Amino acid sequence: MEDLLECKNLTKQYGNALPALQNVSLSIKTKGIFALLGRNGAGKTTLIRILATELKQSSGSASINGMDTSNDAKKIREQIAVMPQEARLVPWLTPRQTIYSYLLYRGFSRSEAASKVAGALARLELGKYENTLNRHLSGGVKRRVLLTMILATEAKILFVDEPTTGLDPVIRADLWGKLNELKKTHFIFLTTHYLEEAERLADMIGILENGKLLGLGTLDQLRSIVKYQYSIRIMQGTTPDIETRIGEVIKSADGSTQIFTTETDAEEISKKLVREKKRFSIYPISLEDIFYYLVRKPIEEDTIHNPIGKNGVHED
Amino acid sequence: MVFMKINRLNQVYASVLIDAVYQMKNYPITLVSNVIAPFSVLILIILVSHGQLLSISIEGALITAMISSGVTLQIDLSHIKNDFKLQDMLISSPTTAFTYTLGMAMAALVNALPALTVLTILSFLFIRTNVVGLLTVLTVLALIFAFSVALGFMLSTFSTDIQQNRAFVSILTVILATIAPIYYPITYIPASIRDIAYLSPATYAAEIAQNAIGDLKLSASDLTIDWIVLIAICGVLFIIAIKKSHWSDP
């Protein structure tokens, strides 16, 4: 089966600065949501821009549906649609005019574009805003219009760069619902620095830090990277014997302490903390824990925490 | 895998819709602005010259409208690229740099149409010329439009924010509109600083146009030189624009 998306040793260097991407390799075979997690400046947007044929890599290769992003860019562009980070709607247009014009840019005939606009607006429940000027729309509706723009193209591969950054939790949850619907029929390459977003939406997750792919897999597969099953956060410091009995203790700047531990030890530590009347929380290892675990560890050259196959290849 | 048939004409039309038709429809104030823009200097010159420079001023306003198209294009393209990121969405779509730029140039022309219509009416009323003169003026207007659009597109690809944008606009305005004798004959500029005017391609355009409507008498050799320089500048700029413009980041 042909890979839907594949990167081989993808590297991008801007001038003499540190590489924005370093030997990133990954392969995805099926539709769904792939969430690329990373902090600001991790290289997420650079990767998305290379895959979306907006930017040339310095070395390595990338392909979509078997087509090379450098050599077959024209063909790829017919099959993808991109919602860039910080994309904003042109304020003097209405949602209908925005989507209609974008569809014309995509090469549709006027009649095709007109009929697709209506369907797309209805699908994302934007009918009542269709003739309102974009500048009068709320932040959440604006994002939905942007999403509708790329959805209306009928491209089956969507690149969505930090779509919920800056939105309030209610609007964010609303957009998550829409993305969850879309993933049944589309492949969505989503970048985010919200761990919860990746945890809730993604079928596959990649973790990028300083241009290197540190982890790749499903949430369960990523959990296996961390050898502990539980995370305990103690608000008021730790007792000395707890610190020495397990390997992974992290002290935060705010005075709290986080302990990654096994199921057996978690139970024992909890009892002890209860006896000592410490304020603490305990929960199974989350994506956030995995993220901090990976990002905190020193990165060895060409090392990827990939529990699912060689060279970051996801065998679905 | 199915590849769709791309309608290139509609890609051009999309730019005209976004940057001209919808803009004037949704923000009617831009229509008013587009109509009156070339008239400020025109009225001033006519008043100061007691009507002596009426025909030159009208012809100058036509050239200014063409120059303004390029300047406006540069502003709009930069705005769409830097502030809305729409250009990023288009780069990764079947749109090409050529259809996008052509569409935006057409949009600039549509934006200039209201003013051009009024100026054309004034031209028929106050300028006396023959068919050759009319064709000459139209050719000059087309060349200066192509020049300003190519320059506008090229500068927009280098502009990264509003401050750079402003700087480019100021420089363009000085080079194309201020130092060039568009609204009056070049003989009005003191001989000692007249050469500066020849740094602007608009000067050659204005001289040719003024000669065509009979307000300036150029020798055959001067006229030939003006044509050669104007065409050469347009040609060179086109080549530079094609080679140096960054449709997408390198």
Coordinates of C-alpha atoms in Angstrom, one line a residue:
Chain A
M1 CA 0.0 0.0 0.0
E2 CA 1.3 3.5 -1.0
D3 CA 2.2 5.8 1.9
L4 CA -0.3 8.7 2.2
L5 CA 2.5 10.8 3.6
E6 CA 6.2 10.1 3.9
C7 CA 9.3 12.0 5.0
K8 CA 12.8 10.7 4.7
N9 CA 15.6 12.4 6.6
L10 CA 14.0 15.8 6.0
T11 CA 16.3 18.6 7.0
K12 CA 15.7 22.4 6.7
Q13 CA 18.4 24.9 7.4
Y14 CA 17.8 28.7 7.3
G15 CA 21.2 30.3 6.6
N16 CA 23.7 29.7 9.3
A17 CA 21.1 29.3 12.1
L18 CA 20.5 25.9 13.8
P19 CA 18.5 23.6 11.5
A20 CA 14.8 24.1 11.8
L21 CA 14.3 20.4 10.9
Q22 CA 16.9 17.6 11.4
N23 CA 16.6 14.3 9.7
V24 CA 12.8 14.0 10.2
S25 CA 11.5 10.7 9.0
L26 CA 7.9 9.5 9.3
S27 CA 5.3 7.6 7.3
I28 CA 1.6 7.6 7.5
K29 CA -0.6 5.3 5.5
T30 CA -4.2 6.0 6.4
K31 CA -6.7 8.9 6.9
G32 CA -7.4 10.3 10.3
I33 CA -5.7 13.0 12.3
F34 CA -1.9 13.1 12.7
A35 CA -1.1 15.7 15.4
L36 CA 2.4 17.1 15.4
L37 CA 3.2 18.4 18.9
G38 CA 5.9 20.8 19.8
R39 CA 6.7 24.0 21.6
N40 CA 7.0 27.3 19.8
G41 CA 9.9 27.2 17.4
A42 CA 10.1 23.4 17.4
G43 CA 9.8 23.3 13.6
K44 CA 6.2 22.3 13.2
T45 CA 5.3 25.1 10.8
T46 CA 8.5 24.5 8.8
L47 CA 7.5 20.8 8.4
I48 CA 4.0 21.7 7.4
R49 CA 5.2 24.2 4.8
I50 CA 7.5 21.8 3.2
L51 CA 4.8 19.1 3.0
A52 CA 2.4 21.7 1.6
T53 CA 4.9 22.6 -1.1
E54 CA 5.4 26.1 0.2
L55 CA 9.0 25.7 1.1
K56 CA 11.9 23.6 -0.2
Q57 CA 13.8 21.3 2.2
S58 CA 17.6 21.6 2.4
S59 CA 18.0 17.8 2.2
G60 CA 16.0 14.6 2.4
S61 CA 12.7 14.0 0.7
A62 CA 8.9 14.1 1.3
S63 CA 6.1 12.7 -0.6
I64 CA 2.3 12.8 -0.6
N65 CA 0.4 9.9 -2.2
G66 CA 3.7 8.8 -3.7
M67 CA 4.3 12.3 -5.3
D68 CA 7.5 14.1 -4.4
T69 CA 6.9 17.5 -2.9
S70 CA 9.7 19.1 -4.9
N71 CA 9.1 17.5 -8.3
D72 CA 5.4 16.9 -8.3
A73 CA 4.3 20.1 -6.4
K74 CA 1.7 21.0 -9.0
K75 CA -0.1 17.7 -8.8
I76 CA 0.1 17.6 -5.0
R77 CA -1.4 21.1 -4.8
E78 CA -4.6 19.8 -6.4
Q79 CA -5.0 17.3 -3.6
I80 CA -4.2 19.3 -0.5
A81 CA -5.5 22.4 1.2
V82 CA -3.8 24.4 3.9
M83 CA -5.0 26.5 6.7
P84 CA -1.8 28.4 7.8
Q85 CA -0.9 29.5 11.3
E86 CA -2.1 33.1 11.8
A87 CA -4.3 32.9 8.8
R88 CA -7.0 35.7 8.9
L89 CA -10.0 36.4 6.9
V90 CA -10.0 39.3 4.5
P91 CA -12.2 41.7 6.5
W92 CA -14.1 43.3 3.7
L93 CA -15.5 40.0 2.4
T94 CA -18.3 37.9 3.7
P95 CA -17.9 34.2 4.4
R96 CA -19.7 33.3 1.2
Q97 CA -17.5 35.6 -0.9
T98 CA -14.4 34.3 0.9
I99 CA -15.1 30.7 0.2
Y100 CA -16.4 31.3 -3.3
S101 CA -13.3 33.3 -4.3
Y102 CA -11.0 30.7 -2.8
L103 CA -12.7 27.9 -4.8
L104 CA -12.2 30.0 -8.0
Y105 CA -8.5 30.2 -7.1
R106 CA -8.6 26.4 -6.7
G107 CA -9.7 26.2 -10.4
F108 CA -13.4 25.4 -10.0
S109 CA -15.9 26.8 -12.4
R110 CA -18.2 29.5 -11.2
S111 CA -21.2 27.2 -11.0
E112 CA -19.2 24.5 -9.2
A113 CA -17.9 27.0 -6.7
A114 CA -21.3 28.4 -6.0
S115 CA -22.8 25.1 -5.3
K116 CA -19.9 23.9 -3.1
V117 CA -20.1 27.1 -1.0
A118 CA -23.6 26.4 0.1
G119 CA -22.9 22.8 1.1
A120 CA -19.7 23.7 2.9
L121 CA -21.3 26.5 4.9
A122 CA -24.2 24.2 5.9
R123 CA -21.7 21.5 7.0
L124 CA -20.0 23.7 9.4
E125 CA -23.2 25.4 10.5
L126 CA -22.3 28.8 9.1
G127 CA -25.4 29.5 7.1
K128 CA -26.6 32.3 9.2
Y129 CA -23.3 34.2 8.9
E130 CA -22.8 33.7 5.1
N131 CA -23.5 37.4 4.3
T132 CA -22.0 39.0 7.4
L133 CA -18.8 40.9 6.8
N134 CA -15.9 38.9 8.1
R135 CA -14.8 41.8 10.3
H136 CA -18.0 41.4 12.3
L137 CA -17.5 37.7 13.0
S138 CA -16.3 36.4 16.4
G139 CA -12.9 34.7 16.6
G140 CA -14.4 31.2 16.7
V141 CA -16.7 31.8 13.7
K142 CA -13.7 33.2 11.8
R143 CA -11.7 30.0 12.4
R144 CA -14.7 27.9 11.3
V145 CA -14.9 29.9 8.1
L146 CA -11.2 29.3 7.5
L147 CA -11.7 25.6 8.0
T148 CA -14.7 25.7 5.7
M149 CA -12.5 27.3 3.0
I150 CA -10.2 24.3 2.9
L151 CA -13.0 21.8 3.5
A152 CA -15.0 23.2 0.5
T153 CA -12.1 22.3 -1.9
E154 CA -12.9 18.6 -1.5
A155 CA -9.1 18.0 -1.0
K156 CA -8.8 14.9 1.1
I157 CA -5.5 15.9 2.6
L158 CA -5.7 19.0 4.9
F159 CA -2.9 20.7 6.6
V160 CA -4.1 22.7 9.6
D161 CA -1.4 24.7 11.4
E162 CA -2.3 25.5 15.1
P163 CA -6.0 26.0 14.3
T164 CA -7.1 26.7 17.9
T165 CA -4.4 28.9 19.2
G166 CA -5.8 31.8 21.0
L167 CA -9.4 30.5 21.1
D168 CA -11.3 30.2 24.3
P169 CA -12.0 26.6 25.6
V170 CA -15.6 26.5 24.5
I171 CA -14.8 27.6 20.9
R172 CA -11.8 25.2 20.9
A173 CA -14.0 22.3 21.9
D174 CA -16.5 23.2 19.1
L175 CA -13.7 23.2 16.6
W176 CA -12.4 19.8 17.9
G177 CA -15.9 18.5 17.3
K178 CA -15.7 19.6 13.6
L179 CA -12.2 18.2 13.2
N180 CA -13.4 14.9 14.7
E181 CA -16.1 14.7 12.1
L182 CA -13.8 15.5 9.3
K183 CA -11.2 12.9 10.2
K184 CA -13.7 10.2 9.1
T185 CA -13.3 11.2 5.5
H186 CA -10.0 13.2 5.4
F187 CA -6.4 13.0 6.4
I188 CA -5.7 15.9 8.6
F189 CA -2.1 16.9 9.4
L190 CA -2.6 19.1 12.5
T191 CA 0.1 21.0 14.4
T192 CA -0.5 22.1 17.9
H193 CA 1.2 23.0 21.1
Y194 CA -2.0 22.0 23.1
L195 CA -1.3 18.6 24.4
E196 CA -5.0 18.1 25.2
E197 CA -5.8 18.8 21.6
A198 CA -3.6 16.1 20.4
E199 CA -4.8 13.7 23.1
R200 CA -8.4 14.2 22.2
L201 CA -8.2 14.3 18.4
A202 CA -5.2 12.4 17.1
D203 CA -5.0 8.9 15.8
M204 CA -1.2 9.3 15.5
I205 CA 1.0 11.8 17.4
G206 CA 4.5 13.1 16.6
I207 CA 6.5 15.0 19.1
L208 CA 9.0 17.6 17.6
E209 CA 11.6 19.4 19.6
N210 CA 14.4 21.6 18.2
G211 CA 13.7 20.2 14.7
K212 CA 14.0 16.6 15.8
L213 CA 11.2 14.1 15.9
L214 CA 11.5 12.6 19.4
G215 CA 8.4 10.4 19.4
L216 CA 5.9 9.0 17.0
G217 CA 3.0 6.7 17.5
T218 CA -0.5 6.3 18.9
L219 CA -1.1 7.6 22.4
D220 CA -0.8 4.0 23.8
Q221 CA 2.3 3.4 21.8
L222 CA 3.8 6.7 23.1
R223 CA 2.9 5.7 26.7
S224 CA 5.2 2.7 26.3
I225 CA 8.1 5.0 25.9
V226 CA 7.8 6.1 29.5
K227 CA 8.5 3.0 31.6
Y228 CA 6.2 4.2 34.4
Q229 CA 2.4 4.1 34.4
Y230 CA 1.5 6.8 36.9
S231 CA 2.3 10.4 37.5
I232 CA 2.0 11.9 41.0
R233 CA 2.2 15.7 41.5
I234 CA 2.9 16.9 45.0
M235 CA 2.1 20.5 45.7
Q236 CA 4.2 21.0 48.9
G237 CA 7.5 19.2 48.2
T238 CA 8.4 15.6 48.9
T239 CA 9.7 13.5 51.7
P240 CA 13.3 12.3 51.3
D241 CA 12.5 8.6 51.2
I242 CA 10.1 9.0 48.3
E243 CA 12.7 10.8 46.3
T244 CA 15.2 8.1 46.7
R245 CA 13.0 5.1 46.1
I246 CA 12.2 5.7 42.4
G247 CA 14.1 7.0 39.4
E248 CA 12.0 9.8 37.9
V249 CA 11.5 12.8 40.2
I250 CA 11.2 16.2 38.7
K251 CA 11.2 19.4 40.8
S252 CA 9.4 22.3 39.3
A253 CA 10.2 26.0 39.7
D254 CA 6.9 26.5 41.4
G255 CA 7.9 24.3 44.3
S256 CA 5.9 21.3 43.2
T257 CA 7.3 17.9 42.5
Q258 CA 6.3 15.4 39.9
I259 CA 7.0 11.7 40.3
F260 CA 6.7 9.1 37.5
T261 CA 6.2 5.7 39.0
T262 CA 4.9 2.2 38.6
E263 CA 1.4 1.1 39.6
T264 CA 2.6 -0.6 42.7
D265 CA 4.8 2.2 43.9
A266 CA 2.1 4.7 43.1
E267 CA -0.3 3.1 45.5
E268 CA 2.4 3.0 48.2
I269 CA 3.4 6.6 47.7
S270 CA -0.2 7.7 47.7
K271 CA -0.8 6.1 51.1
K272 CA 2.3 7.7 52.5
L273 CA 1.3 11.1 51.2
V274 CA -2.2 10.8 52.6
R275 CA -0.8 9.9 56.0
E276 CA 1.5 12.9 55.9
K277 CA -1.5 15.1 54.8
K278 CA 0.3 16.3 51.7
R279 CA -1.6 17.9 48.8
F280 CA -1.1 15.8 45.7
S281 CA -2.8 14.5 42.6
I282 CA -2.3 11.1 40.9
Y283 CA -3.3 10.0 37.4
P284 CA -2.2 7.6 34.7
I285 CA 0.6 8.9 32.5
S286 CA -0.8 11.4 30.1
L287 CA 0.4 12.8 26.8
E288 CA 1.6 15.9 28.7
D289 CA 3.8 13.6 30.9
I290 CA 5.2 11.9 27.8
F291 CA 5.8 15.2 26.1
Y292 CA 7.8 16.6 29.1
Y293 CA 9.5 13.3 29.6
L294 CA 10.8 13.3 26.0
V295 CA 11.5 17.0 25.7
R296 CA 13.4 17.0 29.0
K297 CA 15.7 14.1 28.1
P298 CA 19.0 14.9 26.3
I299 CA 18.6 14.1 22.7
E300 CA 21.0 11.6 21.2
E301 CA 21.9 12.0 17.6
D302 CA 19.5 10.2 15.3
T303 CA 17.5 8.8 18.1
I304 CA 13.8 8.6 17.9
H305 CA 11.5 7.2 20.5
N306 CA 9.4 5.1 18.2
P307 CA 7.7 2.1 19.6
I308 CA 6.0 1.2 16.4
G309 CA 8.7 0.5 13.8
K310 CA 12.0 1.4 12.2
N311 CA 12.6 4.9 11.1
G312 CA 9.4 6.3 12.3
V313 CA 7.3 4.2 10.0
H314 CA 3.8 3.6 11.1
E315 CA 2.6 0.2 10.0
D316 CA -1.2 0.5 10.2
Chain B
M1 CA -6.2 9.5 -8.3
V2 CA -8.3 12.1 -10.2
F3 CA -6.8 15.4 -11.2
M4 CA -9.3 18.2 -11.8
K5 CA -9.4 20.5 -14.8
I6 CA -8.1 23.9 -13.6
N7 CA -10.0 27.0 -14.9
R8 CA -7.2 29.6 -15.1
L9 CA -9.5 32.4 -16.1
N10 CA -11.5 32.0 -12.9
Q11 CA -8.3 32.2 -10.9
V12 CA -7.8 35.6 -12.4
Y13 CA -11.4 36.5 -11.8
A14 CA -11.1 35.5 -8.1
S15 CA -8.5 38.2 -7.6
V16 CA -10.7 40.8 -9.3
L17 CA -13.5 39.8 -7.0
I18 CA -11.5 39.9 -3.8
D19 CA -9.5 43.0 -4.5
A20 CA -11.9 45.1 -6.5
V21 CA -15.5 44.1 -7.0
Y22 CA -16.3 42.9 -3.4
Q23 CA -14.2 45.7 -1.9
M24 CA -16.1 48.4 -3.7
K25 CA -19.4 46.6 -3.1
N26 CA -18.9 46.0 0.6
Y27 CA -16.9 49.2 1.3
P28 CA -18.5 51.8 -1.0
I29 CA -16.1 54.4 0.4
T30 CA -13.3 52.8 -1.6
L31 CA -15.3 53.5 -4.7
V32 CA -15.5 57.1 -3.8
S33 CA -11.8 57.2 -3.0
N34 CA -11.0 55.5 -6.4
V35 CA -13.0 58.1 -8.3
I36 CA -11.5 61.2 -6.6
A37 CA -7.9 60.0 -6.1
P38 CA -6.3 61.4 -9.3
F39 CA -8.1 64.7 -9.1
S40 CA -6.4 66.4 -6.2
V41 CA -3.2 67.4 -8.1
L42 CA -5.2 67.8 -11.4
I43 CA -7.4 70.5 -9.8
L44 CA -4.5 72.2 -8.1
I45 CA -2.5 72.4 -11.3
I46 CA -5.5 73.7 -13.3
L47 CA -6.2 76.4 -10.7
V48 CA -2.5 77.5 -10.4
S49 CA -2.0 77.6 -14.1
H50 CA -5.3 79.4 -14.7
G51 CA -6.4 76.6 -17.0
Q52 CA -3.2 76.8 -19.2
L53 CA -2.2 73.3 -18.3
L54 CA -5.6 71.7 -18.6
S55 CA -4.9 69.2 -21.3
I56 CA -1.5 68.2 -19.9
S57 CA -3.0 67.8 -16.4
I58 CA -5.7 65.5 -17.6
E59 CA -3.2 63.4 -19.5
G60 CA -1.0 63.6 -16.4
A61 CA -3.9 62.4 -14.2
L62 CA -4.3 59.4 -16.5
I63 CA -0.6 58.5 -16.1
T64 CA -1.0 59.0 -12.3
A65 CA -3.9 56.6 -12.3
M66 CA -1.8 54.0 -13.9
I67 CA 1.1 54.6 -11.5
S68 CA -1.3 54.5 -8.6
S69 CA -2.5 51.1 -9.7
G70 CA 1.0 49.7 -9.2
V71 CA 1.4 51.4 -5.8
T72 CA -2.0 50.2 -4.7
L73 CA -1.2 46.7 -6.0
Q74 CA 2.0 46.6 -3.9
I75 CA 0.0 47.6 -0.8
D76 CA -2.8 45.1 -1.4
L77 CA -0.4 42.2 -2.2
S78 CA 1.7 42.9 0.9
H79 CA -1.4 43.1 3.0
I80 CA -2.9 39.9 1.7
K81 CA 0.5 38.1 2.0
N82 CA 1.6 39.4 5.4
D83 CA -1.6 40.1 7.3
F84 CA -4.0 37.5 6.0
K85 CA -1.6 34.7 4.9
L86 CA -3.9 34.2 1.9
Q87 CA -0.8 34.0 -0.3
D88 CA 0.4 30.9 1.7
M89 CA -3.0 29.3 1.1
L90 CA -2.7 30.0 -2.7
I91 CA 0.9 28.8 -3.0
S92 CA -0.2 25.4 -1.8
S93 CA -3.2 25.4 -4.2
P94 CA -3.4 25.1 -8.0
T95 CA -3.1 28.8 -8.4
T96 CA 0.1 30.0 -10.0
A97 CA 2.1 33.1 -9.4
F98 CA 1.3 34.3 -12.9
T99 CA -2.5 33.9 -12.6
Y100 CA -2.5 35.5 -9.2
T101 CA -0.4 38.5 -10.2
L102 CA -2.4 38.9 -13.5
G103 CA -5.6 38.8 -11.5
M104 CA -4.4 41.3 -9.0
A105 CA -3.2 43.6 -11.8
M106 CA -6.7 43.3 -13.4
A107 CA -8.2 44.2 -10.0
A108 CA -6.0 47.3 -9.8
L109 CA -7.2 48.2 -13.3
V110 CA -10.9 47.7 -12.2
N111 CA -10.2 49.8 -9.1
A112 CA -8.9 52.5 -11.4
L113 CA -11.8 52.3 -13.8
P114 CA -14.1 54.8 -12.1
A115 CA -11.4 57.5 -12.2
L116 CA -10.3 56.4 -15.7
T117 CA -13.9 56.8 -16.9
V118 CA -14.2 60.4 -15.6
L119 CA -10.7 61.2 -17.0
T120 CA -11.6 59.7 -20.4
I121 CA -14.7 61.9 -20.6
L122 CA -12.6 65.0 -19.7
S123 CA -10.0 63.9 -22.3
F124 CA -12.6 63.8 -25.0
L125 CA -13.9 67.2 -23.9
F126 CA -10.6 69.1 -23.5
I127 CA -7.9 67.3 -25.4
R128 CA -7.6 67.6 -29.2
T129 CA -5.6 64.9 -30.9
N130 CA -5.8 62.5 -33.8
V131 CA -6.0 58.7 -33.9
V132 CA -2.2 58.3 -33.8
G133 CA -2.0 60.6 -30.8
L134 CA -4.8 58.6 -29.1
L135 CA -3.0 55.3 -29.8
T136 CA 0.3 56.7 -28.6
V137 CA -1.3 57.8 -25.3
L138 CA -3.0 54.5 -24.8
T139 CA 0.3 52.6 -25.5
V140 CA 2.2 54.9 -23.0
L141 CA -0.5 54.2 -20.4
A142 CA -0.3 50.5 -21.0
L143 CA 3.5 50.5 -20.6
I144 CA 3.5 52.6 -17.5
F145 CA 0.7 50.4 -16.0
A146 CA 2.8 47.3 -16.8
F147 CA 5.8 48.9 -15.3
S148 CA 4.1 49.9 -12.1
V149 CA 2.4 46.6 -11.7
A150 CA 5.6 44.6 -12.2
L151 CA 7.4 46.9 -9.7
G152 CA 4.5 46.6 -7.2
F153 CA 4.5 42.8 -7.4
M154 CA 8.2 42.6 -7.0
L155 CA 8.3 44.9 -4.0
S156 CA 5.4 43.2 -2.4
T157 CA 7.3 39.9 -2.4
F158 CA 10.1 41.5 -0.4
S159 CA 7.8 43.3 2.0
T160 CA 7.4 41.6 5.4
D161 CA 5.4 44.1 7.3
I162 CA 3.5 47.4 7.2
Q163 CA 6.6 49.6 7.9
Q164 CA 8.5 48.2 4.9
N165 CA 5.3 48.6 3.0
R166 CA 5.1 52.3 3.8
A167 CA 8.8 52.8 2.9
F168 CA 8.2 51.2 -0.5
V169 CA 5.2 53.4 -1.1
S170 CA 7.0 56.6 -0.3
I171 CA 10.0 55.6 -2.6
L172 CA 7.7 54.7 -5.4
T173 CA 5.6 57.8 -5.1
V174 CA 8.8 60.0 -5.2
I175 CA 10.3 58.2 -8.1
L176 CA 7.2 57.8 -10.2
A177 CA 5.1 60.8 -9.4
T178 CA 7.0 63.5 -7.7
I179 CA 10.2 64.0 -9.7
A180 CA 8.5 63.3 -13.0
P181 CA 6.9 66.2 -14.8
I182 CA 3.6 64.5 -15.3
Y183 CA 1.2 67.4 -14.9
Y184 CA 3.4 70.0 -16.6
P185 CA 6.0 70.2 -19.3
I186 CA 9.6 69.3 -18.3
T187 CA 10.6 72.8 -19.4
Y188 CA 9.0 74.0 -16.2
I189 CA 11.7 72.3 -14.2
P190 CA 14.9 74.5 -13.8
A191 CA 17.6 73.3 -16.3
S192 CA 20.1 72.7 -13.5
I193 CA 18.0 70.0 -11.9
R194 CA 16.1 68.7 -15.0
D195 CA 18.3 65.6 -15.3
I196 CA 16.9 64.3 -12.0
A197 CA 13.5 64.0 -13.6
Y198 CA 15.0 61.6 -16.2
L199 CA 15.7 59.1 -13.4
S200 CA 12.0 58.4 -13.4
P201 CA 10.4 56.3 -16.2
A202 CA 7.3 58.4 -15.8
T203 CA 9.2 61.3 -17.3
Y204 CA 9.7 59.5 -20.6
A205 CA 6.0 58.4 -20.6
A206 CA 4.8 62.0 -19.9
E207 CA 7.0 63.5 -22.6
I208 CA 5.7 61.0 -25.2
A209 CA 2.1 61.6 -24.1
Q210 CA 2.5 65.4 -24.0
N211 CA 4.1 65.3 -27.5
A212 CA 1.2 63.2 -28.8
I213 CA -1.4 65.7 -27.6
G214 CA 0.6 68.6 -29.0
D215 CA 1.5 70.2 -25.7
L216 CA 5.2 69.5 -26.1
K217 CA 7.3 69.6 -29.2
L218 CA 9.9 66.8 -29.2
S219 CA 12.4 66.2 -32.0
A220 CA 12.2 62.9 -33.7
S221 CA 15.4 61.8 -32.1
D222 CA 14.3 62.8 -28.6
L223 CA 11.0 61.0 -29.1
T224 CA 12.8 57.9 -30.3
I225 CA 15.1 58.0 -27.2
D226 CA 12.0 58.4 -25.0
W227 CA 10.4 55.3 -26.5
I228 CA 13.6 53.2 -26.3
V229 CA 14.2 54.2 -22.7
L230 CA 10.6 53.6 -21.6
I231 CA 10.4 50.2 -23.4
A232 CA 13.8 49.2 -22.1
I233 CA 13.0 50.1 -18.5
C234 CA 9.7 48.1 -18.7
G235 CA 11.5 45.1 -20.3
V236 CA 14.3 45.1 -17.8
L237 CA 12.0 45.5 -14.8
F238 CA 9.8 42.6 -16.1
I239 CA 12.9 40.4 -16.3
I240 CA 14.0 41.5 -12.8
A241 CA 10.5 40.9 -11.4
I242 CA 10.3 37.4 -12.9
K243 CA 13.8 36.5 -11.6
K244 CA 13.9 38.2 -8.3
S245 CA 10.3 38.0 -7.0
H246 CA 9.7 35.5 -4.2
W247 CA 6.3 33.9 -4.8
S248 CA 7.2 31.4 -2.1
D249 CA 10.0 31.4 0.4
P250 CA 13.3 30.0 -0.8

